[in-house]
Amino acid sequence: MKKRLSFRQKIWVSLGVAVAGLAGIAVAASLGLGAVADRLSQTGRATEALRAVADAEIAALTLAAEARRLDAEGVEAFRDRLAAVGADVDRRLAAVGAATGGDLERALDGLRAELEGFVGKLGEWARRQKDLGFGPDEGLRARLAAEEAGLAERLQWFSYLKEAFVGCREAGKNLFLHQDPALAGAFRESLEGLRTKLRQQKMEDFKGDAAETLGEAVGRYGETFERVAEAAAATWSARDAAAAGLDRVRDRAARAKDAVASLVERAGREAEASVHRTRWGVGAAGVGVAAVLLAVLGWIGVGTTRALTRTVDILKDMAEGEG
């Protein structure tokens, strides 16, 4: 004989189905909300990356501005600051990149490399500028100015030599006025003209009250100028390299910002899709649970109706038998 469930057992079955359905809905909602939370976390990391990129760009611009106000006394402190700021920004970019990963991490690594190069080039420029001199009375330029003044004093009585010397001095001034290494050629031409006049006037071995001949003084003046011109060319080249490095830092920062924007946009799309899937999943699970509960309740109702019908029939039979 087939065993039938009691009414109480059927109620427990209904409750079990309901609990299982609600658990399924909770799991679906939890998974969906977890996905949304993950996307929001990505957005938060992207925001932190954007701050780090902006700070790196600001640091580079600030260092470049400080370099333009630099003097000889501040070079060493400035180079120490370069190292400290560069290391601090590099650590932050590395940490943010490692936490984010993917295309953004690669973009931040590129920015770190360019920033490191820029800091190195700016430090090289500061060192070279200090050696050359920030003004005509500093560094190698001060030595050239001293030799120029001494030679001018010795040649002031020789008008035929003084004219050629003035050409050398003006060419040297133009070199620094226009900061064009090619202008050093004008100095060399004027210096050769001065040497030619010395030879023509047989003044190369003239000493007067000085310890060295005019030929030796002019030769030393030319050698000092060559050292200054070489140092100036290297300094200006380092300056241009630092300026180009700053441009590359800003370009890399722009790329990193684009990568951040792309990450935020992608995270937003994925979060929206997760919300849609969660709504669909919870809705479908709710419909399923409702359908199952209706079926179970119908099953209970049918079973209960049948039991009541049988009971009524039995009571009728008993009543008729007694009659």
PDB file of C-alpha atoms in Angstrom:
ATOM      1  CA  MET A   1       0.000   0.000   0.000  1.00  0.00           C
ATOM      2  CA  LYS A   2       1.312   3.404  -1.002  1.00  0.00           C
ATOM      3  CA  LYS A   3       2.216   5.559   1.986  1.00  0.00           C
ATOM      4  CA  ARG A   4       0.748   9.066   1.962  1.00  0.00           C
ATOM      5  CA  LEU A   5       2.246  12.151   3.606  1.00  0.00           C
ATOM      6  CA  SER A   6       0.388  13.680   6.491  1.00  0.00           C
ATOM      7  CA  PHE A   7      -0.831  17.257   6.368  1.00  0.00           C
ATOM      8  CA  ARG A   8       1.924  18.355   8.745  1.00  0.00           C
ATOM      9  CA  GLN A   9       4.565  16.683   6.575  1.00  0.00           C
ATOM     10  CA  LYS A  10       3.210  18.463   3.515  1.00  0.00           C
ATOM     11  CA  ILE A  11       3.485  21.796   5.352  1.00  0.00           C
ATOM     12  CA  TRP A  12       7.106  21.058   6.181  1.00  0.00           C
ATOM     13  CA  VAL A  13       7.781  20.182   2.537  1.00  0.00           C
ATOM     14  CA  SER A  14       6.293  23.530   1.518  1.00  0.00           C
ATOM     15  CA  LEU A  15       8.429  25.384   4.029  1.00  0.00           C
ATOM     16  CA  GLY A  16      11.525  23.518   2.816  1.00  0.00           C
ATOM     17  CA  VAL A  17      10.830  24.472  -0.790  1.00  0.00           C
ATOM     18  CA  ALA A  18      10.284  28.097   0.232  1.00  0.00           C
ATOM     19  CA  VAL A  19      13.499  28.228   2.255  1.00  0.00           C
ATOM     20  CA  ALA A  20      15.484  26.610  -0.567  1.00  0.00           C
ATOM     21  CA  GLY A  21      14.061  29.088  -3.048  1.00  0.00           C
ATOM     22  CA  LEU A  22      14.822  32.058  -0.835  1.00  0.00           C
ATOM     23  CA  ALA A  23      18.355  30.737  -0.322  1.00  0.00           C
ATOM     24  CA  GLY A  24      18.767  30.538  -4.091  1.00  0.00           C
ATOM     25  CA  ILE A  25      17.572  34.103  -4.451  1.00  0.00           C
ATOM     26  CA  ALA A  26      19.991  35.208  -1.718  1.00  0.00           C
ATOM     27  CA  VAL A  27      22.903  33.437  -3.428  1.00  0.00           C
ATOM     28  CA  ALA A  28      22.060  35.022  -6.783  1.00  0.00           C
ATOM     29  CA  ALA A  29      21.779  38.451  -5.192  1.00  0.00           C
ATOM     30  CA  SER A  30      25.013  37.944  -3.256  1.00  0.00           C
ATOM     31  CA  LEU A  31      26.935  36.951  -6.380  1.00  0.00           C
ATOM     32  CA  GLY A  32      25.549  39.908  -8.279  1.00  0.00           C
ATOM     33  CA  LEU A  33      26.277  42.364  -5.499  1.00  0.00           C
ATOM     34  CA  GLY A  34      29.757  40.881  -5.137  1.00  0.00           C
ATOM     35  CA  ALA A  35      30.422  41.527  -8.812  1.00  0.00           C
ATOM     36  CA  VAL A  36      29.153  45.088  -8.459  1.00  0.00           C
ATOM     37  CA  ALA A  37      31.337  45.626  -5.382  1.00  0.00           C
ATOM     38  CA  ASP A  38      34.359  44.350  -7.306  1.00  0.00           C
ATOM     39  CA  ARG A  39      33.691  46.814 -10.127  1.00  0.00           C
ATOM     40  CA  LEU A  40      33.285  49.628  -7.615  1.00  0.00           C
ATOM     41  CA  SER A  41      36.595  48.599  -6.063  1.00  0.00           C
ATOM     42  CA  GLN A  42      38.214  48.826  -9.501  1.00  0.00           C
ATOM     43  CA  THR A  43      36.787  52.312  -9.874  1.00  0.00           C
ATOM     44  CA  GLY A  44      38.236  53.272  -6.495  1.00  0.00           C
ATOM     45  CA  ARG A  45      41.677  52.012  -7.495  1.00  0.00           C
ATOM     46  CA  ALA A  46      41.391  53.875 -10.778  1.00  0.00           C
ATOM     47  CA  THR A  47      40.598  57.074  -8.887  1.00  0.00           C
ATOM     48  CA  GLU A  48      43.685  56.572  -6.727  1.00  0.00           C
ATOM     49  CA  ALA A  49      45.723  55.981  -9.883  1.00  0.00           C
ATOM     50  CA  LEU A  50      44.398  59.230 -11.347  1.00  0.00           C
ATOM     51  CA  ARG A  51      45.505  61.102  -8.232  1.00  0.00           C
ATOM     52  CA  ALA A  52      48.955  59.503  -8.421  1.00  0.00           C
ATOM     53  CA  VAL A  53      49.316  60.441 -12.105  1.00  0.00           C
ATOM     54  CA  ALA A  54      48.244  64.026 -11.428  1.00  0.00           C
ATOM     55  CA  ASP A  55      50.691  64.279  -8.509  1.00  0.00           C
ATOM     56  CA  ALA A  56      53.506  62.906 -10.682  1.00  0.00           C
ATOM     57  CA  GLU A  57      52.812  65.475 -13.394  1.00  0.00           C
ATOM     58  CA  ILE A  58      52.597  68.296 -10.847  1.00  0.00           C
ATOM     59  CA  ALA A  59      55.877  67.141  -9.267  1.00  0.00           C
ATOM     60  CA  ALA A  60      57.629  67.217 -12.655  1.00  0.00           C
ATOM     61  CA  LEU A  61      56.309  70.700 -13.458  1.00  0.00           C
ATOM     62  CA  THR A  62      57.252  71.955  -9.991  1.00  0.00           C
ATOM     63  CA  LEU A  63      60.809  70.638 -10.291  1.00  0.00           C
ATOM     64  CA  ALA A  64      61.163  72.236 -13.721  1.00  0.00           C
ATOM     65  CA  ALA A  65      59.980  75.576 -12.308  1.00  0.00           C
ATOM     66  CA  GLU A  66      62.421  75.308  -9.382  1.00  0.00           C
ATOM     67  CA  ALA A  67      65.250  74.599 -11.822  1.00  0.00           C
ATOM     68  CA  ARG A  68      64.594  77.888 -13.628  1.00  0.00           C
ATOM     69  CA  ARG A  69      65.102  79.777 -10.345  1.00  0.00           C
ATOM     70  CA  LEU A  70      68.221  77.845  -9.369  1.00  0.00           C
ATOM     71  CA  ASP A  71      71.562  79.398  -8.423  1.00  0.00           C
ATOM     72  CA  ALA A  72      74.981  77.915  -7.706  1.00  0.00           C
ATOM     73  CA  GLU A  73      74.424  77.684  -3.945  1.00  0.00           C
ATOM     74  CA  GLY A  74      71.203  75.724  -4.307  1.00  0.00           C
ATOM     75  CA  VAL A  75      72.384  73.079  -6.783  1.00  0.00           C
ATOM     76  CA  GLU A  76      73.285  70.361  -4.284  1.00  0.00           C
ATOM     77  CA  ALA A  77      70.083  70.818  -2.271  1.00  0.00           C
ATOM     78  CA  PHE A  78      68.106  70.779  -5.510  1.00  0.00           C
ATOM     79  CA  ARG A  79      69.718  67.532  -6.634  1.00  0.00           C
ATOM     80  CA  ASP A  80      68.899  65.964  -3.252  1.00  0.00           C
ATOM     81  CA  ARG A  81      65.309  67.132  -3.641  1.00  0.00           C
ATOM     82  CA  LEU A  82      65.193  65.647  -7.136  1.00  0.00           C
ATOM     83  CA  ALA A  83      66.219  62.262  -5.773  1.00  0.00           C
ATOM     84  CA  ALA A  84      63.728  62.394  -2.875  1.00  0.00           C
ATOM     85  CA  VAL A  85      60.750  63.550  -4.943  1.00  0.00           C
ATOM     86  CA  GLY A  86      61.548  61.135  -7.755  1.00  0.00           C
ATOM     87  CA  ALA A  87      61.778  58.168  -5.374  1.00  0.00           C
ATOM     88  CA  ASP A  88      58.565  59.122  -3.557  1.00  0.00           C
ATOM     89  CA  VAL A  89      56.517  59.490  -6.751  1.00  0.00           C
ATOM     90  CA  ASP A  90      58.018  56.301  -8.174  1.00  0.00           C
ATOM     91  CA  ARG A  91      57.025  54.283  -5.083  1.00  0.00           C
ATOM     92  CA  ARG A  92      53.479  55.580  -5.198  1.00  0.00           C
ATOM     93  CA  LEU A  93      53.051  54.878  -8.906  1.00  0.00           C
ATOM     94  CA  ALA A  94      54.494  51.378  -8.453  1.00  0.00           C
ATOM     95  CA  ALA A  95      52.118  50.607  -5.565  1.00  0.00           C
ATOM     96  CA  VAL A  96      49.055  51.875  -7.424  1.00  0.00           C
ATOM     97  CA  GLY A  97      50.068  50.026 -10.585  1.00  0.00           C
ATOM     98  CA  ALA A  98      50.575  46.745  -8.737  1.00  0.00           C
ATOM     99  CA  ALA A  99      47.163  47.100  -7.068  1.00  0.00           C
ATOM    100  CA  THR A 100      45.445  47.800 -10.388  1.00  0.00           C
ATOM    101  CA  GLY A 101      47.273  45.607 -12.902  1.00  0.00           C
ATOM    102  CA  GLY A 102      46.534  45.272 -16.595  1.00  0.00           C
ATOM    103  CA  ASP A 103      46.871  48.103 -19.094  1.00  0.00           C
ATOM    104  CA  LEU A 104      46.882  50.742 -16.378  1.00  0.00           C
ATOM    105  CA  GLU A 105      49.861  49.159 -14.625  1.00  0.00           C
ATOM    106  CA  ARG A 106      51.777  49.171 -17.913  1.00  0.00           C
ATOM    107  CA  ALA A 107      50.834  52.814 -18.474  1.00  0.00           C
ATOM    108  CA  LEU A 108      52.040  53.737 -14.980  1.00  0.00           C
ATOM    109  CA  ASP A 109      55.286  51.823 -15.519  1.00  0.00           C
ATOM    110  CA  GLY A 110      55.849  53.893 -18.664  1.00  0.00           C
ATOM    111  CA  LEU A 111      55.238  57.088 -16.695  1.00  0.00           C
ATOM    112  CA  ARG A 112      57.653  55.940 -13.986  1.00  0.00           C
ATOM    113  CA  ALA A 113      60.378  55.328 -16.573  1.00  0.00           C
ATOM    114  CA  GLU A 114      59.916  58.744 -18.185  1.00  0.00           C
ATOM    115  CA  LEU A 115      59.833  60.475 -14.805  1.00  0.00           C
ATOM    116  CA  GLU A 116      63.055  58.756 -13.768  1.00  0.00           C
ATOM    117  CA  GLY A 117      64.693  59.870 -17.007  1.00  0.00           C
ATOM    118  CA  PHE A 118      63.472  63.435 -16.557  1.00  0.00           C
ATOM    119  CA  VAL A 119      64.770  63.642 -12.979  1.00  0.00           C
ATOM    120  CA  GLY A 120      68.158  62.325 -14.102  1.00  0.00           C
ATOM    121  CA  LYS A 121      68.389  64.808 -16.983  1.00  0.00           C
ATOM    122  CA  LEU A 122      67.370  67.716 -14.778  1.00  0.00           C
ATOM    123  CA  GLY A 123      70.037  66.776 -12.238  1.00  0.00           C
ATOM    124  CA  GLU A 124      72.636  66.527 -15.014  1.00  0.00           C
ATOM    125  CA  TRP A 125      71.668  69.966 -16.284  1.00  0.00           C
ATOM    126  CA  ALA A 126      71.972  71.481 -12.778  1.00  0.00           C
ATOM    127  CA  ARG A 127      75.456  69.993 -12.330  1.00  0.00           C
ATOM    128  CA  ARG A 128      76.677  71.210 -15.707  1.00  0.00           C
ATOM    129  CA  GLN A 129      75.171  74.657 -15.237  1.00  0.00           C
ATOM    130  CA  LYS A 130      76.962  75.034 -11.927  1.00  0.00           C
ATOM    131  CA  ASP A 131      80.294  74.115 -13.533  1.00  0.00           C
ATOM    132  CA  LEU A 132      79.692  76.544 -16.385  1.00  0.00           C
ATOM    133  CA  GLY A 133      78.320  79.290 -14.150  1.00  0.00           C
ATOM    134  CA  PHE A 134      74.854  80.741 -13.744  1.00  0.00           C
ATOM    135  CA  GLY A 135      76.293  84.143 -14.639  1.00  0.00           C
ATOM    136  CA  PRO A 136      79.478  85.650 -16.133  1.00  0.00           C
ATOM    137  CA  ASP A 137      81.092  85.888 -12.690  1.00  0.00           C
ATOM    138  CA  GLU A 138      80.634  82.204 -11.773  1.00  0.00           C
ATOM    139  CA  GLY A 139      82.272  78.908 -12.735  1.00  0.00           C
ATOM    140  CA  LEU A 140      84.199  78.625 -15.988  1.00  0.00           C
ATOM    141  CA  ARG A 141      82.646  81.837 -17.244  1.00  0.00           C
ATOM    142  CA  ALA A 142      84.280  83.733 -14.369  1.00  0.00           C
ATOM    143  CA  ARG A 143      87.673  82.335 -15.357  1.00  0.00           C
ATOM    144  CA  LEU A 144      87.111  83.390 -18.968  1.00  0.00           C
ATOM    145  CA  ALA A 145      86.026  86.861 -17.848  1.00  0.00           C
ATOM    146  CA  ALA A 146      89.162  87.236 -15.708  1.00  0.00           C
ATOM    147  CA  GLU A 147      91.473  86.286 -18.582  1.00  0.00           C
ATOM    148  CA  GLU A 148      89.524  88.573 -20.900  1.00  0.00           C
ATOM    149  CA  ALA A 149      89.932  91.502 -18.504  1.00  0.00           C
ATOM    150  CA  GLY A 150      93.672  90.888 -18.147  1.00  0.00           C
ATOM    151  CA  LEU A 151      94.177  90.664 -21.906  1.00  0.00           C
ATOM    152  CA  ALA A 152      92.109  93.810 -22.477  1.00  0.00           C
ATOM    153  CA  GLU A 153      94.360  95.711 -20.067  1.00  0.00           C
ATOM    154  CA  ARG A 154      97.499  94.571 -21.898  1.00  0.00           C
ATOM    155  CA  LEU A 155      96.135  95.402 -25.353  1.00  0.00           C
ATOM    156  CA  GLN A 156      94.606  98.789 -24.515  1.00  0.00           C
ATOM    157  CA  TRP A 157      97.700 100.622 -25.861  1.00  0.00           C
ATOM    158  CA  PHE A 158      97.780  98.715 -29.148  1.00  0.00           C
ATOM    159  CA  SER A 159      94.844  99.919 -31.221  1.00  0.00           C
ATOM    160  CA  TYR A 160      95.686  97.639 -34.167  1.00  0.00           C
ATOM    161  CA  LEU A 161      95.411  94.620 -31.815  1.00  0.00           C
ATOM    162  CA  LYS A 162      92.561  95.968 -29.714  1.00  0.00           C
ATOM    163  CA  GLU A 163      90.093  95.942 -32.631  1.00  0.00           C
ATOM    164  CA  ALA A 164      90.598  92.212 -33.258  1.00  0.00           C
ATOM    165  CA  PHE A 165      90.340  91.507 -29.530  1.00  0.00           C
ATOM    166  CA  VAL A 166      87.028  93.391 -29.278  1.00  0.00           C
ATOM    167  CA  GLY A 167      85.715  91.088 -32.020  1.00  0.00           C
ATOM    168  CA  CYS A 168      86.593  88.072 -29.839  1.00  0.00           C
ATOM    169  CA  ARG A 169      84.888  89.576 -26.811  1.00  0.00           C
ATOM    170  CA  GLU A 170      81.694  90.437 -28.701  1.00  0.00           C
ATOM    171  CA  ALA A 171      81.561  86.949 -30.226  1.00  0.00           C
ATOM    172  CA  GLY A 172      81.828  85.455 -26.727  1.00  0.00           C
ATOM    173  CA  LYS A 173      78.977  87.661 -25.487  1.00  0.00           C
ATOM    174  CA  ASN A 174      76.792  86.673 -28.440  1.00  0.00           C
ATOM    175  CA  LEU A 175      77.441  83.012 -27.717  1.00  0.00           C
ATOM    176  CA  PHE A 176      75.772  83.324 -24.311  1.00  0.00           C
ATOM    177  CA  LEU A 177      73.233  85.915 -25.411  1.00  0.00           C
ATOM    178  CA  HIS A 178      71.766  83.600 -28.050  1.00  0.00           C
ATOM    179  CA  GLN A 179      72.901  80.325 -26.437  1.00  0.00           C
ATOM    180  CA  ASP A 180      73.815  78.917 -29.828  1.00  0.00           C
ATOM    181  CA  PRO A 181      76.975  76.738 -29.930  1.00  0.00           C
ATOM    182  CA  ALA A 182      77.390  77.536 -33.629  1.00  0.00           C
ATOM    183  CA  LEU A 183      78.304  81.130 -32.694  1.00  0.00           C
ATOM    184  CA  ALA A 184      81.573  79.871 -31.202  1.00  0.00           C
ATOM    185  CA  GLY A 185      82.876  79.869 -34.778  1.00  0.00           C
ATOM    186  CA  ALA A 186      82.738  83.684 -34.851  1.00  0.00           C
ATOM    187  CA  PHE A 187      84.984  83.809 -31.777  1.00  0.00           C
ATOM    188  CA  ARG A 188      87.509  81.469 -33.376  1.00  0.00           C
ATOM    189  CA  GLU A 189      87.634  83.619 -36.509  1.00  0.00           C
ATOM    190  CA  SER A 190      88.226  86.773 -34.470  1.00  0.00           C
ATOM    191  CA  LEU A 191      90.865  85.010 -32.363  1.00  0.00           C
ATOM    192  CA  GLU A 192      92.678  83.839 -35.479  1.00  0.00           C
ATOM    193  CA  GLY A 193      92.594  87.437 -36.737  1.00  0.00           C
ATOM    194  CA  LEU A 194      94.184  88.589 -33.466  1.00  0.00           C
ATOM    195  CA  ARG A 195      96.929  85.970 -33.742  1.00  0.00           C
ATOM    196  CA  THR A 196      97.605  86.974 -37.349  1.00  0.00           C
ATOM    197  CA  LYS A 197      98.075  90.622 -36.332  1.00  0.00           C
ATOM    198  CA  LEU A 198     100.382  89.551 -33.512  1.00  0.00           C
ATOM    199  CA  ARG A 199     102.544  87.699 -36.001  1.00  0.00           C
ATOM    200  CA  GLN A 200     102.446  90.541 -38.509  1.00  0.00           C
ATOM    201  CA  GLN A 201     103.527  93.066 -35.894  1.00  0.00           C
ATOM    202  CA  LYS A 202     105.993  90.610 -34.376  1.00  0.00           C
ATOM    203  CA  MET A 203     104.304  91.052 -31.007  1.00  0.00           C
ATOM    204  CA  GLU A 204     103.891  87.360 -30.110  1.00  0.00           C
ATOM    205  CA  ASP A 205     106.921  87.386 -27.797  1.00  0.00           C
ATOM    206  CA  PHE A 206     106.195  90.771 -26.242  1.00  0.00           C
ATOM    207  CA  LYS A 207     105.960  90.626 -22.436  1.00  0.00           C
ATOM    208  CA  GLY A 208     106.192  94.118 -21.082  1.00  0.00           C
ATOM    209  CA  ASP A 209     105.659  93.932 -17.303  1.00  0.00           C
ATOM    210  CA  ALA A 210     103.702  90.652 -17.566  1.00  0.00           C
ATOM    211  CA  ALA A 211     104.993  87.188 -16.733  1.00  0.00           C
ATOM    212  CA  GLU A 212     103.927  85.713 -20.071  1.00  0.00           C
ATOM    213  CA  THR A 213     104.131  86.837 -23.675  1.00  0.00           C
ATOM    214  CA  LEU A 214     101.149  88.187 -25.582  1.00  0.00           C
ATOM    215  CA  GLY A 215     101.200  85.050 -27.729  1.00  0.00           C
ATOM    216  CA  GLU A 216     100.943  82.855 -24.630  1.00  0.00           C
ATOM    217  CA  ALA A 217      98.178  85.015 -23.120  1.00  0.00           C
ATOM    218  CA  VAL A 218      96.144  84.921 -26.333  1.00  0.00           C
ATOM    219  CA  GLY A 219      96.672  81.148 -26.600  1.00  0.00           C
ATOM    220  CA  ARG A 220      95.506  80.579 -23.021  1.00  0.00           C
ATOM    221  CA  TYR A 221      92.519  82.836 -23.618  1.00  0.00           C
ATOM    222  CA  GLY A 222      91.565  80.731 -26.643  1.00  0.00           C
ATOM    223  CA  GLU A 223      91.953  77.461 -24.703  1.00  0.00           C
ATOM    224  CA  THR A 224      89.788  78.745 -21.859  1.00  0.00           C
ATOM    225  CA  PHE A 225      87.144  79.862 -24.331  1.00  0.00           C
ATOM    226  CA  GLU A 226      87.106  76.394 -25.917  1.00  0.00           C
ATOM    227  CA  ARG A 227      86.540  74.821 -22.513  1.00  0.00           C
ATOM    228  CA  VAL A 228      83.757  77.290 -21.807  1.00  0.00           C
ATOM    229  CA  ALA A 229      82.170  76.766 -25.236  1.00  0.00           C
ATOM    230  CA  GLU A 230      82.296  72.987 -24.801  1.00  0.00           C
ATOM    231  CA  ALA A 231      80.788  73.221 -21.310  1.00  0.00           C
ATOM    232  CA  ALA A 232      78.113  75.619 -22.570  1.00  0.00           C
ATOM    233  CA  ALA A 233      77.147  73.303 -25.431  1.00  0.00           C
ATOM    234  CA  ALA A 234      76.897  70.341 -23.031  1.00  0.00           C
ATOM    235  CA  THR A 235      74.874  72.420 -20.544  1.00  0.00           C
ATOM    236  CA  TRP A 236      72.408  73.621 -23.147  1.00  0.00           C
ATOM    237  CA  SER A 237      72.104  70.124 -24.538  1.00  0.00           C
ATOM    238  CA  ALA A 238      71.313  68.822 -21.032  1.00  0.00           C
ATOM    239  CA  ARG A 239      68.763  71.614 -20.592  1.00  0.00           C
ATOM    240  CA  ASP A 240      67.069  70.734 -23.893  1.00  0.00           C
ATOM    241  CA  ALA A 241      67.098  67.040 -22.946  1.00  0.00           C
ATOM    242  CA  ALA A 242      65.418  67.863 -19.622  1.00  0.00           C
ATOM    243  CA  ALA A 243      62.778  69.949 -21.419  1.00  0.00           C
ATOM    244  CA  ALA A 244      62.138  67.079 -23.836  1.00  0.00           C
ATOM    245  CA  GLY A 245      61.977  64.724 -20.849  1.00  0.00           C
ATOM    246  CA  LEU A 246      59.299  66.906 -19.257  1.00  0.00           C
ATOM    247  CA  ASP A 247      57.280  66.748 -22.484  1.00  0.00           C
ATOM    248  CA  ARG A 248      57.551  62.953 -22.454  1.00  0.00           C
ATOM    249  CA  VAL A 249      56.440  62.830 -18.811  1.00  0.00           C
ATOM    250  CA  ARG A 250      53.360  64.882 -19.663  1.00  0.00           C
ATOM    251  CA  ASP A 251      52.651  62.701 -22.688  1.00  0.00           C
ATOM    252  CA  ARG A 252      52.917  59.546 -20.566  1.00  0.00           C
ATOM    253  CA  ALA A 253      50.709  61.131 -17.923  1.00  0.00           C
ATOM    254  CA  ALA A 254      48.083  61.809 -20.595  1.00  0.00           C
ATOM    255  CA  ARG A 255      48.263  58.170 -21.697  1.00  0.00           C
ATOM    256  CA  ALA A 256      47.897  57.000 -18.104  1.00  0.00           C
ATOM    257  CA  LYS A 257      44.843  59.240 -17.676  1.00  0.00           C
ATOM    258  CA  ASP A 258      43.356  57.691 -20.816  1.00  0.00           C
ATOM    259  CA  ALA A 259      44.002  54.231 -19.348  1.00  0.00           C
ATOM    260  CA  VAL A 260      42.263  55.292 -16.121  1.00  0.00           C
ATOM    261  CA  ALA A 261      39.279  56.606 -18.069  1.00  0.00           C
ATOM    262  CA  SER A 262      39.109  53.354 -20.032  1.00  0.00           C
ATOM    263  CA  LEU A 263      39.229  51.308 -16.820  1.00  0.00           C
ATOM    264  CA  VAL A 264      36.483  53.373 -15.192  1.00  0.00           C
ATOM    265  CA  GLU A 265      34.302  53.130 -18.295  1.00  0.00           C
ATOM    266  CA  ARG A 266      34.798  49.361 -18.500  1.00  0.00           C
ATOM    267  CA  ALA A 267      34.110  48.924 -14.785  1.00  0.00           C
ATOM    268  CA  GLY A 268      30.928  50.975 -15.154  1.00  0.00           C
ATOM    269  CA  ARG A 269      29.697  48.841 -18.035  1.00  0.00           C
ATOM    270  CA  GLU A 270      30.491  45.631 -16.164  1.00  0.00           C
ATOM    271  CA  ALA A 271      28.776  46.905 -12.998  1.00  0.00           C
ATOM    272  CA  GLU A 272      25.674  47.800 -15.000  1.00  0.00           C
ATOM    273  CA  ALA A 273      25.697  44.360 -16.623  1.00  0.00           C
ATOM    274  CA  SER A 274      26.092  42.719 -13.192  1.00  0.00           C
ATOM    275  CA  VAL A 275      23.113  44.653 -11.853  1.00  0.00           C
ATOM    276  CA  HIS A 276      21.060  43.596 -14.872  1.00  0.00           C
ATOM    277  CA  ARG A 277      22.060  39.944 -14.442  1.00  0.00           C
ATOM    278  CA  THR A 278      21.278  40.104 -10.731  1.00  0.00           C
ATOM    279  CA  ARG A 279      17.838  41.554 -11.365  1.00  0.00           C
ATOM    280  CA  TRP A 280      17.140  38.918 -13.986  1.00  0.00           C
ATOM    281  CA  GLY A 281      18.439  36.092 -11.793  1.00  0.00           C
ATOM    282  CA  VAL A 282      16.544  37.188  -8.694  1.00  0.00           C
ATOM    283  CA  GLY A 283      13.389  37.749 -10.711  1.00  0.00           C
ATOM    284  CA  ALA A 284      13.637  34.368 -12.400  1.00  0.00           C
ATOM    285  CA  ALA A 285      14.347  32.661  -9.077  1.00  0.00           C
ATOM    286  CA  GLY A 286      11.380  34.430  -7.497  1.00  0.00           C
ATOM    287  CA  VAL A 287       9.064  33.323 -10.289  1.00  0.00           C
ATOM    288  CA  GLY A 288      10.405  29.776  -9.975  1.00  0.00           C
ATOM    289  CA  VAL A 289       9.900  29.703  -6.231  1.00  0.00           C
ATOM    290  CA  ALA A 290       6.391  31.110  -6.578  1.00  0.00           C
ATOM    291  CA  ALA A 291       5.522  28.495  -9.199  1.00  0.00           C
ATOM    292  CA  VAL A 292       6.881  25.665  -7.052  1.00  0.00           C
ATOM    293  CA  LEU A 293       5.077  26.961  -3.977  1.00  0.00           C
ATOM    294  CA  LEU A 294       1.819  27.220  -5.913  1.00  0.00           C
ATOM    295  CA  ALA A 295       2.301  23.676  -7.168  1.00  0.00           C
ATOM    296  CA  VAL A 296       3.034  22.420  -3.653  1.00  0.00           C
ATOM    297  CA  LEU A 297       0.093  24.309  -2.216  1.00  0.00           C
ATOM    298  CA  GLY A 298      -2.116  22.905  -4.980  1.00  0.00           C
ATOM    299  CA  TRP A 299      -0.820  19.437  -4.197  1.00  0.00           C
ATOM    300  CA  ILE A 300      -1.599  19.981  -0.511  1.00  0.00           C
ATOM    301  CA  GLY A 301      -5.032  21.364  -1.361  1.00  0.00           C
ATOM    302  CA  VAL A 302      -5.916  18.461  -3.642  1.00  0.00           C
ATOM    303  CA  GLY A 303      -4.699  15.955  -1.063  1.00  0.00           C
ATOM    304  CA  THR A 304      -6.636  17.682   1.692  1.00  0.00           C
ATOM    305  CA  THR A 305      -9.800  17.815  -0.424  1.00  0.00           C
ATOM    306  CA  ARG A 306      -9.560  14.123  -1.192  1.00  0.00           C
ATOM    307  CA  ALA A 307      -9.055  13.302   2.490  1.00  0.00           C
ATOM    308  CA  LEU A 308     -12.069  15.376   3.470  1.00  0.00           C
ATOM    309  CA  THR A 309     -14.168  13.733   0.750  1.00  0.00           C
ATOM    310  CA  ARG A 310     -13.218  10.277   1.988  1.00  0.00           C
ATOM    311  CA  THR A 311     -14.025  11.281   5.565  1.00  0.00           C
ATOM    312  CA  VAL A 312     -17.446  12.596   4.546  1.00  0.00           C
ATOM    313  CA  ASP A 313     -18.168   9.380   2.643  1.00  0.00           C
ATOM    314  CA  ILE A 314     -17.201   7.286   5.643  1.00  0.00           C
ATOM    315  CA  LEU A 315     -19.415   9.353   7.908  1.00  0.00           C
ATOM    316  CA  LYS A 316     -22.321   8.966   5.450  1.00  0.00           C
ATOM    317  CA  ASP A 317     -21.836   5.212   5.344  1.00  0.00           C
ATOM    318  CA  MET A 318     -21.764   5.060   9.123  1.00  0.00           C
ATOM    319  CA  ALA A 319     -24.884   7.177   9.347  1.00  0.00           C
ATOM    320  CA  GLU A 320     -26.789   5.033   6.839  1.00  0.00           C
ATOM    321  CA  GLY A 321     -25.690   1.838   8.584  1.00  0.00           C
ATOM    322  CA  GLU A 322     -26.933   3.077  11.894  1.00  0.00           C
ATOM    323  CA  GLY A 323     -30.258   4.097  10.355  1.00  0.00           C
TER     324      GLY A 323
END
